[in-house]
Short mmCIF file of C-alpha atoms and ligand atoms in Angstrom, two decimals:
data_model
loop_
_atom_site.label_atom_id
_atom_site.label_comp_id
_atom_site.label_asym_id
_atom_site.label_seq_id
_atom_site.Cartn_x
_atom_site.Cartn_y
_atom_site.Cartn_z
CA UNK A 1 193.79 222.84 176.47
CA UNK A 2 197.76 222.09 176.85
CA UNK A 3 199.91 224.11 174.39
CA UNK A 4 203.44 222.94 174.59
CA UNK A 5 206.33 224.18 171.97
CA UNK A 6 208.70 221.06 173.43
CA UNK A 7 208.89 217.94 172.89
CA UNK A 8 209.55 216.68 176.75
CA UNK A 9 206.31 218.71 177.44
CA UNK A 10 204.34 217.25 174.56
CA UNK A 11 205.74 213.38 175.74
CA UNK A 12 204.77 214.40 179.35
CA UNK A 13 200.99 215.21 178.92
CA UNK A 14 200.83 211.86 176.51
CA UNK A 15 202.69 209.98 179.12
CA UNK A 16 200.02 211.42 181.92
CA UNK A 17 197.34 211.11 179.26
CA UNK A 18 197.87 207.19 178.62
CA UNK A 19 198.24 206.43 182.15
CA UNK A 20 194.70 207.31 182.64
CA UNK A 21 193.76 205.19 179.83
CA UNK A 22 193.61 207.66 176.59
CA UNK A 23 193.54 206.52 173.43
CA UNK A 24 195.64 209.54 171.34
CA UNK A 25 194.68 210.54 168.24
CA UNK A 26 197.18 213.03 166.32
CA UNK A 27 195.98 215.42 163.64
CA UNK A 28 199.14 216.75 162.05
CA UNK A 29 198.61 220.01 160.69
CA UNK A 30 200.57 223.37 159.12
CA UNK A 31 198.17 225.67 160.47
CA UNK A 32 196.03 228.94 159.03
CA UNK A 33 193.16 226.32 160.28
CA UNK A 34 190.12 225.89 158.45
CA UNK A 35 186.86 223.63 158.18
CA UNK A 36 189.62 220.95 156.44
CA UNK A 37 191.25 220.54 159.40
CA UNK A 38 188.27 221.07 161.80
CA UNK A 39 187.06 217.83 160.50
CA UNK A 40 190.05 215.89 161.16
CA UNK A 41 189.93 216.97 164.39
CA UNK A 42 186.12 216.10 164.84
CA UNK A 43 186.37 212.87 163.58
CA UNK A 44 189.67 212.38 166.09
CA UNK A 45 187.22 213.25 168.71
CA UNK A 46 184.94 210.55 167.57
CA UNK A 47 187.41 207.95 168.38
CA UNK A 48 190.26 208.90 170.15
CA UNK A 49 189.79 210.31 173.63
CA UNK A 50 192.94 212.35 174.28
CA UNK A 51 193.30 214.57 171.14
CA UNK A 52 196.59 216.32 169.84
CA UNK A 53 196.64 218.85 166.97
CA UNK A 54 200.33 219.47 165.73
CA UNK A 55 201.04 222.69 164.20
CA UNK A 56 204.09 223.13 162.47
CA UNK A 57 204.77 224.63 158.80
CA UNK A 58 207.46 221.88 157.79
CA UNK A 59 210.43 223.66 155.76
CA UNK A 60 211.82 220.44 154.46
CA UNK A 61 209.17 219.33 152.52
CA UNK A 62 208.98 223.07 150.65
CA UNK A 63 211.54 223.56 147.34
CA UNK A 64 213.71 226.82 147.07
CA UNK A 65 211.49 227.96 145.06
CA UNK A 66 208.61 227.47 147.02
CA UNK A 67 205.76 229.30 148.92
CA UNK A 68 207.61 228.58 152.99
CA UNK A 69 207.98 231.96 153.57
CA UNK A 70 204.64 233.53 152.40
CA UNK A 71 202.59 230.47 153.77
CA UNK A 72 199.73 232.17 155.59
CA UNK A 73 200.44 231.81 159.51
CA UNK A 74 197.77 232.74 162.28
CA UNK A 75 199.12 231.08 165.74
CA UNK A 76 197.05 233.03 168.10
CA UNK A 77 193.71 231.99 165.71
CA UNK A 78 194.95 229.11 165.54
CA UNK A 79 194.64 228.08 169.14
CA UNK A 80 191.54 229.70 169.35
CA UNK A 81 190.08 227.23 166.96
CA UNK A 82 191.68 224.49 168.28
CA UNK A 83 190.29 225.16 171.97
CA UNK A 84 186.70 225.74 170.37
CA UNK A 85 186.98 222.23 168.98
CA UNK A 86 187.82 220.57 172.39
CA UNK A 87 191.43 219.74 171.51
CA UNK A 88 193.45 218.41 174.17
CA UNK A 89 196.98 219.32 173.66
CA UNK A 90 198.40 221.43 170.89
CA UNK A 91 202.35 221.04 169.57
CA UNK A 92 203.80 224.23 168.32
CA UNK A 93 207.57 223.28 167.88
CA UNK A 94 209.87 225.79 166.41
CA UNK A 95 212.39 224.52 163.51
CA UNK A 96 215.27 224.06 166.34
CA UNK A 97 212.97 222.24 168.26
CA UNK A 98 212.29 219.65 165.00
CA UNK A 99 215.42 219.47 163.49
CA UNK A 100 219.18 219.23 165.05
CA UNK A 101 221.27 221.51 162.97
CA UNK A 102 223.52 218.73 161.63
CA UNK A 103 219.98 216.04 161.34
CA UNK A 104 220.84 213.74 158.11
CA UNK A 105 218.24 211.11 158.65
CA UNK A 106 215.22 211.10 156.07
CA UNK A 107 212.08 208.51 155.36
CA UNK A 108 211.54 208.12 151.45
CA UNK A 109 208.68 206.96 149.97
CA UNK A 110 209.44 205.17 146.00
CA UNK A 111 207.06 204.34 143.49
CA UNK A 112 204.17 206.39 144.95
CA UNK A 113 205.91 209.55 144.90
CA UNK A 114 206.86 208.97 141.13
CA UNK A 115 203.89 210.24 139.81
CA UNK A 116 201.40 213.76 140.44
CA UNK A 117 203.51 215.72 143.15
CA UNK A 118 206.27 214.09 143.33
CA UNK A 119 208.39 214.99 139.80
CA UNK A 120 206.63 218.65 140.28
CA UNK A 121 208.26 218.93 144.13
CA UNK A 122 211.57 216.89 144.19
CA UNK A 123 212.13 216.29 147.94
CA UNK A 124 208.39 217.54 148.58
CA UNK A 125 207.22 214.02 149.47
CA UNK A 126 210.60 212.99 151.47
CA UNK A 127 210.28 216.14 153.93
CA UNK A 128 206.59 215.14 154.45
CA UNK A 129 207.48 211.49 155.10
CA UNK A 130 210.41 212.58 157.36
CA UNK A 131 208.20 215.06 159.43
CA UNK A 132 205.16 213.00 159.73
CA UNK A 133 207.49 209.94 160.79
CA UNK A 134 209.45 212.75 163.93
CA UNK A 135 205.51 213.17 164.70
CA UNK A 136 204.69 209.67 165.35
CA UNK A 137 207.82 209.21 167.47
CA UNK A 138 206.98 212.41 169.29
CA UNK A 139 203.50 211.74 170.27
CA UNK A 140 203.27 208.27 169.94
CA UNK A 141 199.61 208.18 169.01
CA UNK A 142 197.60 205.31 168.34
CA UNK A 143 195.54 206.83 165.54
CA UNK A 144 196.58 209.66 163.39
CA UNK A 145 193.81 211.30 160.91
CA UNK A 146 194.92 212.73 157.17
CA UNK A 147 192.55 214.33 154.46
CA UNK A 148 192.22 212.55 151.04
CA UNK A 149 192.13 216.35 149.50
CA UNK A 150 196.33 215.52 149.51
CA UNK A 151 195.23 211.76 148.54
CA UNK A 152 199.29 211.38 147.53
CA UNK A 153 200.00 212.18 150.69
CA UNK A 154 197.84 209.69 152.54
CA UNK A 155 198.98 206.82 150.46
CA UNK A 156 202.71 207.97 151.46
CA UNK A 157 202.34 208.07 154.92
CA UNK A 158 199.93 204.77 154.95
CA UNK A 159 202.68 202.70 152.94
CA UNK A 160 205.57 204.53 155.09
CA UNK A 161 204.09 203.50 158.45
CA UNK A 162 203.22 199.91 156.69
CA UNK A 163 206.83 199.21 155.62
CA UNK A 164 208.06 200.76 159.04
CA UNK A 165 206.19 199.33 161.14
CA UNK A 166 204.73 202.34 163.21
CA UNK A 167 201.87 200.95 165.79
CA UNK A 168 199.59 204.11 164.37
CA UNK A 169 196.65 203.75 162.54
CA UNK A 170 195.95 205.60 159.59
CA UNK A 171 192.51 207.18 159.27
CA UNK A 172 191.61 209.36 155.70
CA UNK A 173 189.01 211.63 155.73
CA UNK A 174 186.85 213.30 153.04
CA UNK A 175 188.13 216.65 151.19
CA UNK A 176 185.86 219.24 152.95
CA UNK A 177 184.65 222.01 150.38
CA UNK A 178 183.29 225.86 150.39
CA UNK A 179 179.61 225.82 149.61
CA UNK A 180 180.76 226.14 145.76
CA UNK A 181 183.00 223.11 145.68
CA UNK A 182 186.24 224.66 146.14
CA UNK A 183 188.64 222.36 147.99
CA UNK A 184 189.46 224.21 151.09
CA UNK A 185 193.68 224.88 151.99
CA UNK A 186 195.19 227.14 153.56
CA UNK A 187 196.79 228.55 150.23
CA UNK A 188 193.33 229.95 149.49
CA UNK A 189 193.80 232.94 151.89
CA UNK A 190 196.71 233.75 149.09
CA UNK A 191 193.94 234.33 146.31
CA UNK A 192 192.62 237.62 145.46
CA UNK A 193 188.93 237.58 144.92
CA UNK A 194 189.27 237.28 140.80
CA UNK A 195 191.98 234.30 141.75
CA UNK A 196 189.67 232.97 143.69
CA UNK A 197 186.94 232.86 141.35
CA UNK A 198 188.71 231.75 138.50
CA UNK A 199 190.58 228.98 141.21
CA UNK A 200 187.00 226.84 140.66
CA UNK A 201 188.43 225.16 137.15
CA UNK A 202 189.24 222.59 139.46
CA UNK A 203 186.46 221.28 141.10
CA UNK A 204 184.37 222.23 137.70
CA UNK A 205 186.80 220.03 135.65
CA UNK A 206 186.97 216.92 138.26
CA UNK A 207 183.08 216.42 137.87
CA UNK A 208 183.09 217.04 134.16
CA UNK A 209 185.91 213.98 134.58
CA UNK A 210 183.37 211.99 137.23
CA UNK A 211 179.88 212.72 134.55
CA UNK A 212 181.58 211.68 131.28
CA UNK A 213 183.29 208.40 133.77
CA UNK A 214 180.09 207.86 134.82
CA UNK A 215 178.03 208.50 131.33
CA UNK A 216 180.37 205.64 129.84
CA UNK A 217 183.56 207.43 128.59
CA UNK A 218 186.32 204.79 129.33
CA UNK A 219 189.18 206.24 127.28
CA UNK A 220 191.03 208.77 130.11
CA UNK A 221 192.87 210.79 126.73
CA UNK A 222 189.11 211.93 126.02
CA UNK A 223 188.59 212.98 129.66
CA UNK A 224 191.95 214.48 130.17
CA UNK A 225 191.20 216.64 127.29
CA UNK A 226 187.98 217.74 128.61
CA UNK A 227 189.45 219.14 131.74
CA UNK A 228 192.17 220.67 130.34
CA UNK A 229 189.98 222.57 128.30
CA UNK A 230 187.77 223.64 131.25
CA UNK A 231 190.93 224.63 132.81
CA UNK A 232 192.82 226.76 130.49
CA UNK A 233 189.40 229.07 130.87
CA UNK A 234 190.88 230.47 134.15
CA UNK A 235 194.09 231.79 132.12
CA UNK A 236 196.05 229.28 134.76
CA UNK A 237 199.84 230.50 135.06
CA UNK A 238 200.34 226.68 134.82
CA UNK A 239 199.36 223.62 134.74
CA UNK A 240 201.30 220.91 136.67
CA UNK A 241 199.57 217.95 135.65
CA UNK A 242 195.97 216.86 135.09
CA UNK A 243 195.81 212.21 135.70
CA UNK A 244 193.81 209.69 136.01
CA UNK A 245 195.94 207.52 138.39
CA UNK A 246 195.36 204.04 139.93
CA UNK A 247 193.96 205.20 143.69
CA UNK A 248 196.32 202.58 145.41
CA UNK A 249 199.51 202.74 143.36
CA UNK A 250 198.99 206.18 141.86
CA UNK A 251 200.34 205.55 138.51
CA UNK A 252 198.70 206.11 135.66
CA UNK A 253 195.19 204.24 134.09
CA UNK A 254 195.44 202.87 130.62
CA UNK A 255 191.92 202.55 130.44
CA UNK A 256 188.79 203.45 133.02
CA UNK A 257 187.39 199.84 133.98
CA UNK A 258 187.94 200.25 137.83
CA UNK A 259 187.76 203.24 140.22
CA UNK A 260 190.36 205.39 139.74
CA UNK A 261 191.43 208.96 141.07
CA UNK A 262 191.12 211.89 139.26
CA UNK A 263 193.83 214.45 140.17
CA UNK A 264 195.08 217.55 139.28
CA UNK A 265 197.48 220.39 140.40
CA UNK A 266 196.86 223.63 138.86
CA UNK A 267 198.54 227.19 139.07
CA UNK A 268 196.43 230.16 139.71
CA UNK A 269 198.26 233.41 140.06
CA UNK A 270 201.49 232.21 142.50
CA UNK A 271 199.13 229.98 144.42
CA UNK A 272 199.79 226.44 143.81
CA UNK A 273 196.08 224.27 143.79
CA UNK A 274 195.06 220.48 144.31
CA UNK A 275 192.10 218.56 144.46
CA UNK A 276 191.35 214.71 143.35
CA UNK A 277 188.02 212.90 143.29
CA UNK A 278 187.74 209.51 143.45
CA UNK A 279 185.62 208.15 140.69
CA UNK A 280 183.90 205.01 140.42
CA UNK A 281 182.98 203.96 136.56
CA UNK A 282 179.81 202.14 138.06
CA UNK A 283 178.71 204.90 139.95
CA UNK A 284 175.67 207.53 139.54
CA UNK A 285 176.79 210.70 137.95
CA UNK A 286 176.23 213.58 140.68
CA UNK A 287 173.97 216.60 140.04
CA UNK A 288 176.06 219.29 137.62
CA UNK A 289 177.11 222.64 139.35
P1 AMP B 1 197.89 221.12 155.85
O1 AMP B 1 197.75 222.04 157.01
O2 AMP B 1 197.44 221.73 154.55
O3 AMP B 1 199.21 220.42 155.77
O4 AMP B 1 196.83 219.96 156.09
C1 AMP B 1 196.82 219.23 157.29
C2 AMP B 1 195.88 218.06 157.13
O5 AMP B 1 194.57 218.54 156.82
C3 AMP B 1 196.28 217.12 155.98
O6 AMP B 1 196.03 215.79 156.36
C4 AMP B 1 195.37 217.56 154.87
O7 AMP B 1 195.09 216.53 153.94
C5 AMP B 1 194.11 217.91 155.65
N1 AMP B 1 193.27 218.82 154.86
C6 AMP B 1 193.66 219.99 154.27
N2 AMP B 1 192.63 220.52 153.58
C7 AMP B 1 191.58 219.67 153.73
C8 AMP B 1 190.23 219.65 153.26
N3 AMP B 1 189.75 220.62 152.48
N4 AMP B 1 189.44 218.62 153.61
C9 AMP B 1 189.92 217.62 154.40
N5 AMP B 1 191.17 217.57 154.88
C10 AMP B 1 191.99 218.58 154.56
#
């Protein structure tokens, strides 16, 4: 496995990579890697045949008041994991190496980003769009593979490399989850064990949301009041929003005749928490947990 921290290097091994024939898949990535990730990079292995992880924790797309500098960071297990999963080439860049001290250029996203995230992270969605665009130009892959557990994400970066242009295809991949449903993220190394515990409201309150959908409820005040309640049981330090959004446009649902996603951000100690589930009204409820 090829670890380069510059961008010549990383252009280099693509360059060498492509001559041969290659097809590059990119899984862009913030590190403290986890089963989450691992699947991205397993299904880029599935389809791509020259495989780059990117590992950079983006400061741009973090607010002042934001977790950058207590993000969890493990480079050296980091690598580890990625050589265990067969990854071919592994971009480390430092913030000098990504950004020109004077850069001024930034990719931004409307209408999507109006909604969920976006009003609780001003900027959040632009550094993300910004970063993920400097990726594509770096590596120049032909596939690039994002989790729907940051669903608001995905549909950012699939309408920014629509309206751009960018030859890369976009590939979304299922939310991978601890045994009890917990969505895993990095942040989760930032719980202490009651957090933790407590941290399941979410995934509890998203299938309440998916069995009442599912058992007929079509009025999303009714379900948003259910999972609030379920919720405010873990004492959360705050709630930044519980929707019912439109999975393409991600505004808000009037009424549940179509599927829609169910998302939520929620507050547990200083850790900030997503998830989403995408729930179709005609569906079969799952089993209860
Ligand atoms: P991050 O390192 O948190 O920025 O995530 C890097 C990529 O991994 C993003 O595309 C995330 O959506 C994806 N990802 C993070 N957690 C999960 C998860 N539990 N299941 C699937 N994909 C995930």
């Amino acid at each position: 496995m090829e670890v380069a921290r510059e961008i010549p290097g990383v252009r280099n091994a693509v360059r060498i990579a492509r001559s041969r024939g290659r097809r590059i898949g990119l899984v862009p990535t913030m590190g403290y890697l986890h089963a989450g990730h691992l699947s991205l990079i397993e299904a880029a292995r599935r389809d791509a045949t020259f495989v780059v992880v990117s590992i950079y924790v983006n400061p741009t797309q973090f607010g002042p008041q934001e977790d950058y500098a207590r993000y969890p960071r493990d480079e050296a297990g980091d690598l580890q994991k990625c050589a265990a999963a067969g990854v071919d080439l592994v971009f480390l860049p430092s913030d000098e190496e990504m950004y020109a001290p004077d850069a001024a250029t930034s990719v931004h996203v409307s209408g999507l980003t109006d909604t969920l995230c976006g009003p609780c992270r001003p900027g959040h969605f632009d550094g993300v769009a910004t970063v993920v665009a400097k990726l594509f130009n770096i590596v120049q892959p032909d596939v690039a593979y994002f989790g729907r557990k940051d669903a608001q994400q995905l549909a950012v970066i699939q309408r920014m490399t629509r309206d751009l242009n960018l030859p890369v295809q976009i590939v979304g991949c299922p939310t991978v989850r601890e045994p009890d449903g917990l969505a895993m993220s990095s942040r989760n190394a930032m719980l202490s064990a009651d957090q933790r515990r407590r941290a399941l409201v979410l995934y509890q309150a998203l299938c309440q949301a998916q069995r009442s959908i599912q058992a007929g409820q079509r009025q999303v005040q009714a379900v948003l009041e259910e999972m609030y309640h379920i919720v405010s049981q873990a004492q959360p330090t705050r709630v930044d929003y519980i929707s019912i959004v439109d999975p393409q446009t991600m505004q808000p649902v009037e009424h549940i005749d179509r599927p829609v996603l169910v998302a939520l951000a929620v507050r547990i100690g200083n850790t900030r928490l997503i998830d989403n589930l995408l729930v179709d009204p005609m569906g079969s409820a799952p089993p209860s947990r």
